[in-house]
mmCIF file of C-alpha atoms in Angstrom:
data_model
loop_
_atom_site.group_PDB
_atom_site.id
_atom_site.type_symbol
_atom_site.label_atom_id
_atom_site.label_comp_id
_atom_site.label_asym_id
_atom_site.label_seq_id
_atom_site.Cartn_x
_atom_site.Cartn_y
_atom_site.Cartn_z
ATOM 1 C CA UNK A 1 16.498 -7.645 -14.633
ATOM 2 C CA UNK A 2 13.526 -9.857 -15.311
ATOM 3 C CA UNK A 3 12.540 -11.506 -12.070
ATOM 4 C CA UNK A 4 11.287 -15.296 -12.351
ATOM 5 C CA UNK A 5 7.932 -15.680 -11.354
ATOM 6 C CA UNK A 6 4.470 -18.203 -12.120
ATOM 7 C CA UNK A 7 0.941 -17.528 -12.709
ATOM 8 C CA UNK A 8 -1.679 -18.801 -11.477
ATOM 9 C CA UNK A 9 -5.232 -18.638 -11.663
ATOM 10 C CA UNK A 10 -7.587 -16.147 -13.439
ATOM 11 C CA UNK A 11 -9.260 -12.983 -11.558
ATOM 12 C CA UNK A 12 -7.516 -9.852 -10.663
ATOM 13 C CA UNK A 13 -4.398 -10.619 -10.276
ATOM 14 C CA UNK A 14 -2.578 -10.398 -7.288
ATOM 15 C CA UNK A 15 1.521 -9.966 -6.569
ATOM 16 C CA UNK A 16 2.814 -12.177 -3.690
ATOM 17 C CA UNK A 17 6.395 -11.274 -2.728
ATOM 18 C CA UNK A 18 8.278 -13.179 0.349
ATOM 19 C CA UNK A 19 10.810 -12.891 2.584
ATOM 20 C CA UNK A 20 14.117 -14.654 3.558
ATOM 21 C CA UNK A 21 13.870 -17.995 2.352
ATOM 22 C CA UNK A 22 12.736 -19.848 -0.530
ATOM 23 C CA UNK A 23 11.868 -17.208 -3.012
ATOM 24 C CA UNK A 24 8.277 -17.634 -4.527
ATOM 25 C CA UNK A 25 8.108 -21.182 -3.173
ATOM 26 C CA UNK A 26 7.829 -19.902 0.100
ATOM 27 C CA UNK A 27 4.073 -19.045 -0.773
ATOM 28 C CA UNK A 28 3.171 -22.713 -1.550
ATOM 29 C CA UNK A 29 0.903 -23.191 1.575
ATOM 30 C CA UNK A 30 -1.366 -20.463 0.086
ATOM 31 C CA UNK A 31 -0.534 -19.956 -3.259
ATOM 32 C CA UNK A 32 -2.820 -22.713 -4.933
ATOM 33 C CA UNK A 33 -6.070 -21.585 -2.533
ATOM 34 C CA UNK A 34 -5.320 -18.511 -3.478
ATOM 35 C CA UNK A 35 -5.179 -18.679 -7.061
ATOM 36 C CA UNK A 36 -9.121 -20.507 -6.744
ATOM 37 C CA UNK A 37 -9.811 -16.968 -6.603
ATOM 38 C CA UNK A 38 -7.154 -14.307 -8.260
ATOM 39 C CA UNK A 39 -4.737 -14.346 -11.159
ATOM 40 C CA UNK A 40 -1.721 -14.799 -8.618
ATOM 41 C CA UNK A 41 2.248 -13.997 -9.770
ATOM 42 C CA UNK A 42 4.390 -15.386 -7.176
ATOM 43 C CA UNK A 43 8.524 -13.575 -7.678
ATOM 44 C CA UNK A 44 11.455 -14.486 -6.641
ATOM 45 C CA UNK A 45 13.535 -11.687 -5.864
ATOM 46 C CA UNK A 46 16.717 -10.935 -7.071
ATOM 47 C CA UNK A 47 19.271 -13.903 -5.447
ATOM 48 C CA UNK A 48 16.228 -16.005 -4.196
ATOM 49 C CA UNK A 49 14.870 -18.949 -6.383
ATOM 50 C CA UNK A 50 15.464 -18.853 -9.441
ATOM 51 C CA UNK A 51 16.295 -14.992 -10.248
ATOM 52 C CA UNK A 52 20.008 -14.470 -10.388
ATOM 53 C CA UNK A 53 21.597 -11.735 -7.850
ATOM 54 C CA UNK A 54 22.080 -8.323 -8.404
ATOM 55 C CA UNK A 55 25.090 -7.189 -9.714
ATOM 56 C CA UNK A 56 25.013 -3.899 -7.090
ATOM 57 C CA UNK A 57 24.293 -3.182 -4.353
ATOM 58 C CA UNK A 58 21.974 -4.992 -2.054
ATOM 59 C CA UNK A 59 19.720 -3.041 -0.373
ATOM 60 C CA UNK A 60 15.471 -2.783 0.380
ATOM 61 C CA UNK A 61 15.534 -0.047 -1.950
ATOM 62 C CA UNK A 62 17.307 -2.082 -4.809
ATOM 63 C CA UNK A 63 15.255 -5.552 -4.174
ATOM 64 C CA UNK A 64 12.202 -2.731 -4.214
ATOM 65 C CA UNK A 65 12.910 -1.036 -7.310
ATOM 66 C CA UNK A 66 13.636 -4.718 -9.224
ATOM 67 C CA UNK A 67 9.839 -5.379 -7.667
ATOM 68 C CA UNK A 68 8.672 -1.755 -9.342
ATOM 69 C CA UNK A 69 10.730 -2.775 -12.583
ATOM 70 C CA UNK A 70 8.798 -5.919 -13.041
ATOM 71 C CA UNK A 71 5.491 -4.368 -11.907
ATOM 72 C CA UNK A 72 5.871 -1.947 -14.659
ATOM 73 C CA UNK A 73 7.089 -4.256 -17.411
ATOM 74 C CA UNK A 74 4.480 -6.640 -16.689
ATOM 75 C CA UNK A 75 1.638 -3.771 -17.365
ATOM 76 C CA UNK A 76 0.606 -4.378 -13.588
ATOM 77 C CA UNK A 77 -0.422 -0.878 -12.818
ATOM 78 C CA UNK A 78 -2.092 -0.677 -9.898
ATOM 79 C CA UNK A 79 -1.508 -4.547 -8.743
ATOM 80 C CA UNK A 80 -2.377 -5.400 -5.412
ATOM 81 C CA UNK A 81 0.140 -6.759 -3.426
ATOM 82 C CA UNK A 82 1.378 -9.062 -0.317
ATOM 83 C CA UNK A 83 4.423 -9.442 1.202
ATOM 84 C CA UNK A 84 5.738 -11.757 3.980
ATOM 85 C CA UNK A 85 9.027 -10.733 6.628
ATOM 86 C CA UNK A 86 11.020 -8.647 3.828
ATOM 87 C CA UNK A 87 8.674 -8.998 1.422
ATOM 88 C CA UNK A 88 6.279 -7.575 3.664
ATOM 89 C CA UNK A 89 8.635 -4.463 4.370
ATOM 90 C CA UNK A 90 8.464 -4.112 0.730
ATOM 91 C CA UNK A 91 4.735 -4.141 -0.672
ATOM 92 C CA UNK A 92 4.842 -1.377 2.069
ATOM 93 C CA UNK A 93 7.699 0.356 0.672
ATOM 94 C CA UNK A 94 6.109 -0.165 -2.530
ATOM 95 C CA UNK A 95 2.962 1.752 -0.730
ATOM 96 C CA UNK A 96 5.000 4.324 0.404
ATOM 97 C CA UNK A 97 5.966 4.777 -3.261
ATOM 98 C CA UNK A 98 2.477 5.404 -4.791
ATOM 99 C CA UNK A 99 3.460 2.113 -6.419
ATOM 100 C CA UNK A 100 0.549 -0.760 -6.505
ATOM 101 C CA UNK A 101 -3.196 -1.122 -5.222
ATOM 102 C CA UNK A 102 -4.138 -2.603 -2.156
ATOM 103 C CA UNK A 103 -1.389 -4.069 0.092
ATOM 104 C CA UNK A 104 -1.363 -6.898 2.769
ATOM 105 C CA UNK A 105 2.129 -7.061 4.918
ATOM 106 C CA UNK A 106 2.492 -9.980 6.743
ATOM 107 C CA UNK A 107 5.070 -9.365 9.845
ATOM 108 C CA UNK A 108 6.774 -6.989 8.142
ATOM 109 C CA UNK A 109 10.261 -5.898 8.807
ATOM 110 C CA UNK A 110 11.689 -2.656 9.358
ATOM 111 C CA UNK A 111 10.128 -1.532 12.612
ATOM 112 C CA UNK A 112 12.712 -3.171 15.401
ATOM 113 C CA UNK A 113 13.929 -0.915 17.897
ATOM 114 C CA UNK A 114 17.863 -0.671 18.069
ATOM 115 C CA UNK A 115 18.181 -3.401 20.858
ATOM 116 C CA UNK A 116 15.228 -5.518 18.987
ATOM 117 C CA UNK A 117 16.889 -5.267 15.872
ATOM 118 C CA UNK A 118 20.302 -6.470 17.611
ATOM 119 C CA UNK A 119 18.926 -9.734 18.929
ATOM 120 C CA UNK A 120 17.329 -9.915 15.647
ATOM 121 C CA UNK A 121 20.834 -10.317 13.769
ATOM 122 C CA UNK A 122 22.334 -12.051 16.703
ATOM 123 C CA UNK A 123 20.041 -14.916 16.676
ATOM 124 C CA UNK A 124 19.031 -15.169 13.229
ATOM 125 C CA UNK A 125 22.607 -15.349 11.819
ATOM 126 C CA UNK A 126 24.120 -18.261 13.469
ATOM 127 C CA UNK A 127 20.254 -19.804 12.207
ATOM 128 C CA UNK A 128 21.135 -19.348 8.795
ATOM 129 C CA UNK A 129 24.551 -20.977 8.939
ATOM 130 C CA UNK A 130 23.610 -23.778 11.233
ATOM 131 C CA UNK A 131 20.713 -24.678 7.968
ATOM 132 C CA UNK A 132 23.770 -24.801 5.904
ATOM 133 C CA UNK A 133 25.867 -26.967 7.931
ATOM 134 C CA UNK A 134 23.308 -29.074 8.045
ATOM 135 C CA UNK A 135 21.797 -29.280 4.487
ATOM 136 C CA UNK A 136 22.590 -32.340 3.578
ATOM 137 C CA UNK A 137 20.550 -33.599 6.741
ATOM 138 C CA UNK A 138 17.410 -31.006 5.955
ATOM 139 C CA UNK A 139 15.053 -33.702 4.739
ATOM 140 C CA UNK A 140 15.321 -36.275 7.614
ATOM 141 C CA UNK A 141 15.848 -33.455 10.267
ATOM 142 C CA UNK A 142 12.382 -31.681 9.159
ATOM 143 C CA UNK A 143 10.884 -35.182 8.889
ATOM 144 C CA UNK A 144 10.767 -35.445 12.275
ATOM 145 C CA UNK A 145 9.007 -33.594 14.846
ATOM 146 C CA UNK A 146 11.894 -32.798 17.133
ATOM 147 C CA UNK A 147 13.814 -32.078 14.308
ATOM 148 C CA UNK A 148 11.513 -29.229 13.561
ATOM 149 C CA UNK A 149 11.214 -28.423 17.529
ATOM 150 C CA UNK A 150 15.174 -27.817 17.429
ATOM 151 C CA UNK A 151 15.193 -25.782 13.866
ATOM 152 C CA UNK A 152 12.152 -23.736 13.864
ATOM 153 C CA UNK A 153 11.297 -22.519 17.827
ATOM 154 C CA UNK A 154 12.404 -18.831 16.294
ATOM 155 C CA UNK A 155 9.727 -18.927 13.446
ATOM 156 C CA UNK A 156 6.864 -21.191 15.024
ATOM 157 C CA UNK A 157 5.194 -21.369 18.339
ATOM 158 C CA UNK A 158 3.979 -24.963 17.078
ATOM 159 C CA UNK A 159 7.176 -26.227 14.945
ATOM 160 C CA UNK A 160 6.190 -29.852 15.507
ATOM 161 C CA UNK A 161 2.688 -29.581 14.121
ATOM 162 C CA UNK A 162 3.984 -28.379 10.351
ATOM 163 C CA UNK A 163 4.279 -30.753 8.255
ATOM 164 C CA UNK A 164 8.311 -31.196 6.492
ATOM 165 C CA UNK A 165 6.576 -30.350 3.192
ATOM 166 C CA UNK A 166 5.260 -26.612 4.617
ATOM 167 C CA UNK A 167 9.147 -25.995 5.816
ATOM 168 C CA UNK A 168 11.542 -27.778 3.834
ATOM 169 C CA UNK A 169 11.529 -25.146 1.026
ATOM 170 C CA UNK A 170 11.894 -22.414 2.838
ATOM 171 C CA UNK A 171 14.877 -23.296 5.159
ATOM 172 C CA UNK A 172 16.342 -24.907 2.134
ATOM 173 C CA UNK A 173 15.907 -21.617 0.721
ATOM 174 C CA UNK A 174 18.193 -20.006 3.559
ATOM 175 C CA UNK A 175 20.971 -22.482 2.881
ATOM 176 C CA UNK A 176 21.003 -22.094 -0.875
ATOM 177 C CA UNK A 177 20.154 -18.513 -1.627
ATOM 178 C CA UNK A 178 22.676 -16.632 -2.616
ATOM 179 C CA UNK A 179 21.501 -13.358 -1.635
ATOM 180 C CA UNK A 180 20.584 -14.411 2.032
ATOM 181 C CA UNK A 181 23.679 -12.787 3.541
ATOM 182 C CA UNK A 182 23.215 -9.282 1.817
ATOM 183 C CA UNK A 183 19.780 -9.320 2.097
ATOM 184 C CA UNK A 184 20.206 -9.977 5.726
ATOM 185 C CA UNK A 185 22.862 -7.062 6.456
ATOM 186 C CA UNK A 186 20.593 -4.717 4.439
ATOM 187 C CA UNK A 187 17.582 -5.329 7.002
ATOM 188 C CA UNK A 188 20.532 -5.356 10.244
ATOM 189 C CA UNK A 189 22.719 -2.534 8.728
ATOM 190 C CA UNK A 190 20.693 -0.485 6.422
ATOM 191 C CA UNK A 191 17.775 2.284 7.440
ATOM 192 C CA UNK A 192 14.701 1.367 8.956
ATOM 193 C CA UNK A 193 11.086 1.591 7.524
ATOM 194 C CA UNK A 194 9.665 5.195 6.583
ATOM 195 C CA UNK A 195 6.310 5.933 6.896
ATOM 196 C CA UNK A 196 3.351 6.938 4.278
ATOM 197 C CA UNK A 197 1.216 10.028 5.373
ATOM 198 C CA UNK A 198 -2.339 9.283 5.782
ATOM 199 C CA UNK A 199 -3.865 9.619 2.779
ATOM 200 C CA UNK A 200 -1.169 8.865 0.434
ATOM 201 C CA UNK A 201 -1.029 5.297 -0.297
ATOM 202 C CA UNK A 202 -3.217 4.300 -3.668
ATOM 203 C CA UNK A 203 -4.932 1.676 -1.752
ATOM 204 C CA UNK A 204 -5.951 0.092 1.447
ATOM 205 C CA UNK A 205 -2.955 -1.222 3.396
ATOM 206 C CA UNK A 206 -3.659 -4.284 5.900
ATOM 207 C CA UNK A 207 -0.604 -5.338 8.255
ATOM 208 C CA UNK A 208 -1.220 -8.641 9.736
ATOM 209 C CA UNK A 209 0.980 -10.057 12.660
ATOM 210 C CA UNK A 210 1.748 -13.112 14.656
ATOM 211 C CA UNK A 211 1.002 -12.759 18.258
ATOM 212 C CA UNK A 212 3.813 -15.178 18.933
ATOM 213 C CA UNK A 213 6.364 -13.607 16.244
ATOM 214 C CA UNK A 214 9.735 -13.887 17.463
ATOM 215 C CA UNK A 215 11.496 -12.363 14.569
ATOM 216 C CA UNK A 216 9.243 -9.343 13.774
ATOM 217 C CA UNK A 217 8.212 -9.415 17.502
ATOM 218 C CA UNK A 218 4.639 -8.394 18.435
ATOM 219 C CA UNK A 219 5.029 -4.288 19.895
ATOM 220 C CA UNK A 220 6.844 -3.393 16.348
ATOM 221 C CA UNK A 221 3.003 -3.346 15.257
ATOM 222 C CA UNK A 222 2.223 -0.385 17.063
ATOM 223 C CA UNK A 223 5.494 1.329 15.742
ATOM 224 C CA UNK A 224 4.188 0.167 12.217
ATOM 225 C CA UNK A 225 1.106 1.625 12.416
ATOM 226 C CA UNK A 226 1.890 4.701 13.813
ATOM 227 C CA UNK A 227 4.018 5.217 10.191
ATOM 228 C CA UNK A 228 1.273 3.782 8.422
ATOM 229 C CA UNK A 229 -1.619 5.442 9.990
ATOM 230 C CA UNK A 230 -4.173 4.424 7.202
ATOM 231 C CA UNK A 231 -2.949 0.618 7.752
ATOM 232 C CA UNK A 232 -5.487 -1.636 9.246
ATOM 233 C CA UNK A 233 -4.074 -4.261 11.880
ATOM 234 C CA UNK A 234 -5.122 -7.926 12.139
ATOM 235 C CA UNK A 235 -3.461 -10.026 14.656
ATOM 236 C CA UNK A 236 -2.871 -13.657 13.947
ATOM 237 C CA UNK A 237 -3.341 -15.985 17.426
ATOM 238 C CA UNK A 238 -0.978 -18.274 18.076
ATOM 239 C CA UNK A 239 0.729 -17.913 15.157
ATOM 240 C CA UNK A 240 4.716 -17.154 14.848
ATOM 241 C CA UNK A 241 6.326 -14.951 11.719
ATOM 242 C CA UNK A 242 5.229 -17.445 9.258
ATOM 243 C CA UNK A 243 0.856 -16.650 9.124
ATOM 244 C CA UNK A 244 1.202 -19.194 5.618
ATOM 245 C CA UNK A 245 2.796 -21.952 7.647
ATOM 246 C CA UNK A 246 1.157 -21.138 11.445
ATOM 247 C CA UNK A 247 -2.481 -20.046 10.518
ATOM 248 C CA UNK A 248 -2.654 -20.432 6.083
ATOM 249 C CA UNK A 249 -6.677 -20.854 6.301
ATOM 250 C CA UNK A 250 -6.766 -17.520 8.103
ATOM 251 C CA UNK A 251 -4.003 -15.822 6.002
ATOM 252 C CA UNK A 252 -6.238 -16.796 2.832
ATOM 253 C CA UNK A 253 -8.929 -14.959 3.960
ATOM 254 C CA UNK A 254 -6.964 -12.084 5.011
ATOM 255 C CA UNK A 255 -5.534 -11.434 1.878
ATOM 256 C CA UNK A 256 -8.647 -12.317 -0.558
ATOM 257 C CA UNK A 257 -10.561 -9.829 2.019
ATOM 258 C CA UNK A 258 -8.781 -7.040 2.319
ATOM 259 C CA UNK A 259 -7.401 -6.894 -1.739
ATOM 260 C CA UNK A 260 -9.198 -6.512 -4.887
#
């Protein structure tokens, strides 16, 4: 499968890969400051965007090795990589791999305990099918402030500062995609994050998180780091499990810094 991506930019180039949502579009906070600086290629992943679903099964390992594929067929050996939510899990499974250069996870998953990772499903489930009961109504709801207040207190401490053009395309995204619901049971149902040893990853790894992440909530970062003991950890103030909608100056810098 060839994944659907963009390019843009010049520079080293750079592999963004996101989470739940709205496939590569989910970057678009970041993507164009960060392409002033790297050659970026934004994905979507396989039943996000514009990059049909698999036609097995759905699993981190199988969104991960469609990410590996297109690594390799794009003569990206060595790529440094961030990842947002899921996507974030995966540039570090990607890590884990040997696969890649320098990695930035933004609130990854993977690291919930077995009660965190209940409330997790609980919670973000009915979410997903209350934004496609209403999806018709998207637009005007994330026009308004209150509108945002009532959709997005789960992702962002500050929902009713964003503006309806940072959101719209990613809860859009978890009304329309059709790979939401798998993708969702592989991060509820399926195995949890393994570690890398130190020393084994082929570049630095930098996990940033939200100090105000509900989703991905704050004490998974020790868990994280303890399987990632080479990983340096940045924590983003105020910010929920969206750093490109909550702080995007800030997660800029972080990535540009800490990949070449």
């Amino acid at each position: 499968m060839t994944l659907n991506h963009v390019r843009q930019g010049n520079g080293s180039p750079l592999l963004l890969v996101h989470g739940l949502g709205a496939g590569w579009r989910s970057w678009s906070p970041i993507i164009d400051e960060l392409a002033e600086h790297r050659e970026v290629i934004a994905v979507d992943l396989p039943g996000f965007g514009e990059t049909p679903p698999l036609a097995g099964e759905v699993s981190i390992a199988t969104l991960t090795d469609a990410v590996a594929d297109f690594i390799r067929e794009q003569d990206l050996d060595g790529v440094s990589t961030a990842g947002q939510s899921m996507g974030g899990r995966m540039v570090l499974e990607l890590a884990r791999r040997g696969v890649g250069g320098d990695t930035v996870a933004l609130d990854p998953g993977g690291f919930w305990s077995d009660r965190e990772l209940a409330v997790f499903g609980a919670t973000l489930r009915p979410s997903v099918t209350l934004v496609r009961a209403l999806r018709g109504m998207l637009p005007a709801l994330l026009g308004s402030a209150v509108g945002r207040t009532l959709l997005l207190a789960q992702l962002s401490p500050r929902p009713w500062a964003l503006s309806r053009q940072t959101v719209l395309a990613d809860v859009r995204g978890l009304a329309d995609s059709p790979s939401v619901g798998a993708a969702l049971d592989a991060l509820t149902k399926g195995p949890k994050q393994q570690g890398a040893p130190a020393g084994s990853v082929p570049g630095r790894v930098t996990i940033g998180w939200g100090r105000r992440d509900l989703v991905t909530v704050p004490r998974q970062a020790a868990r994280a780091t303890d399987l990632f003991p080479d990983a340096q950890l940045h924590w983003f103030e105020r910010c929920g499990h969206f750093p490109q909608w909550d702080a995007p100056e800030e997660a800029t810098r972080l990535i540009l810094d800490r990949t070449s």
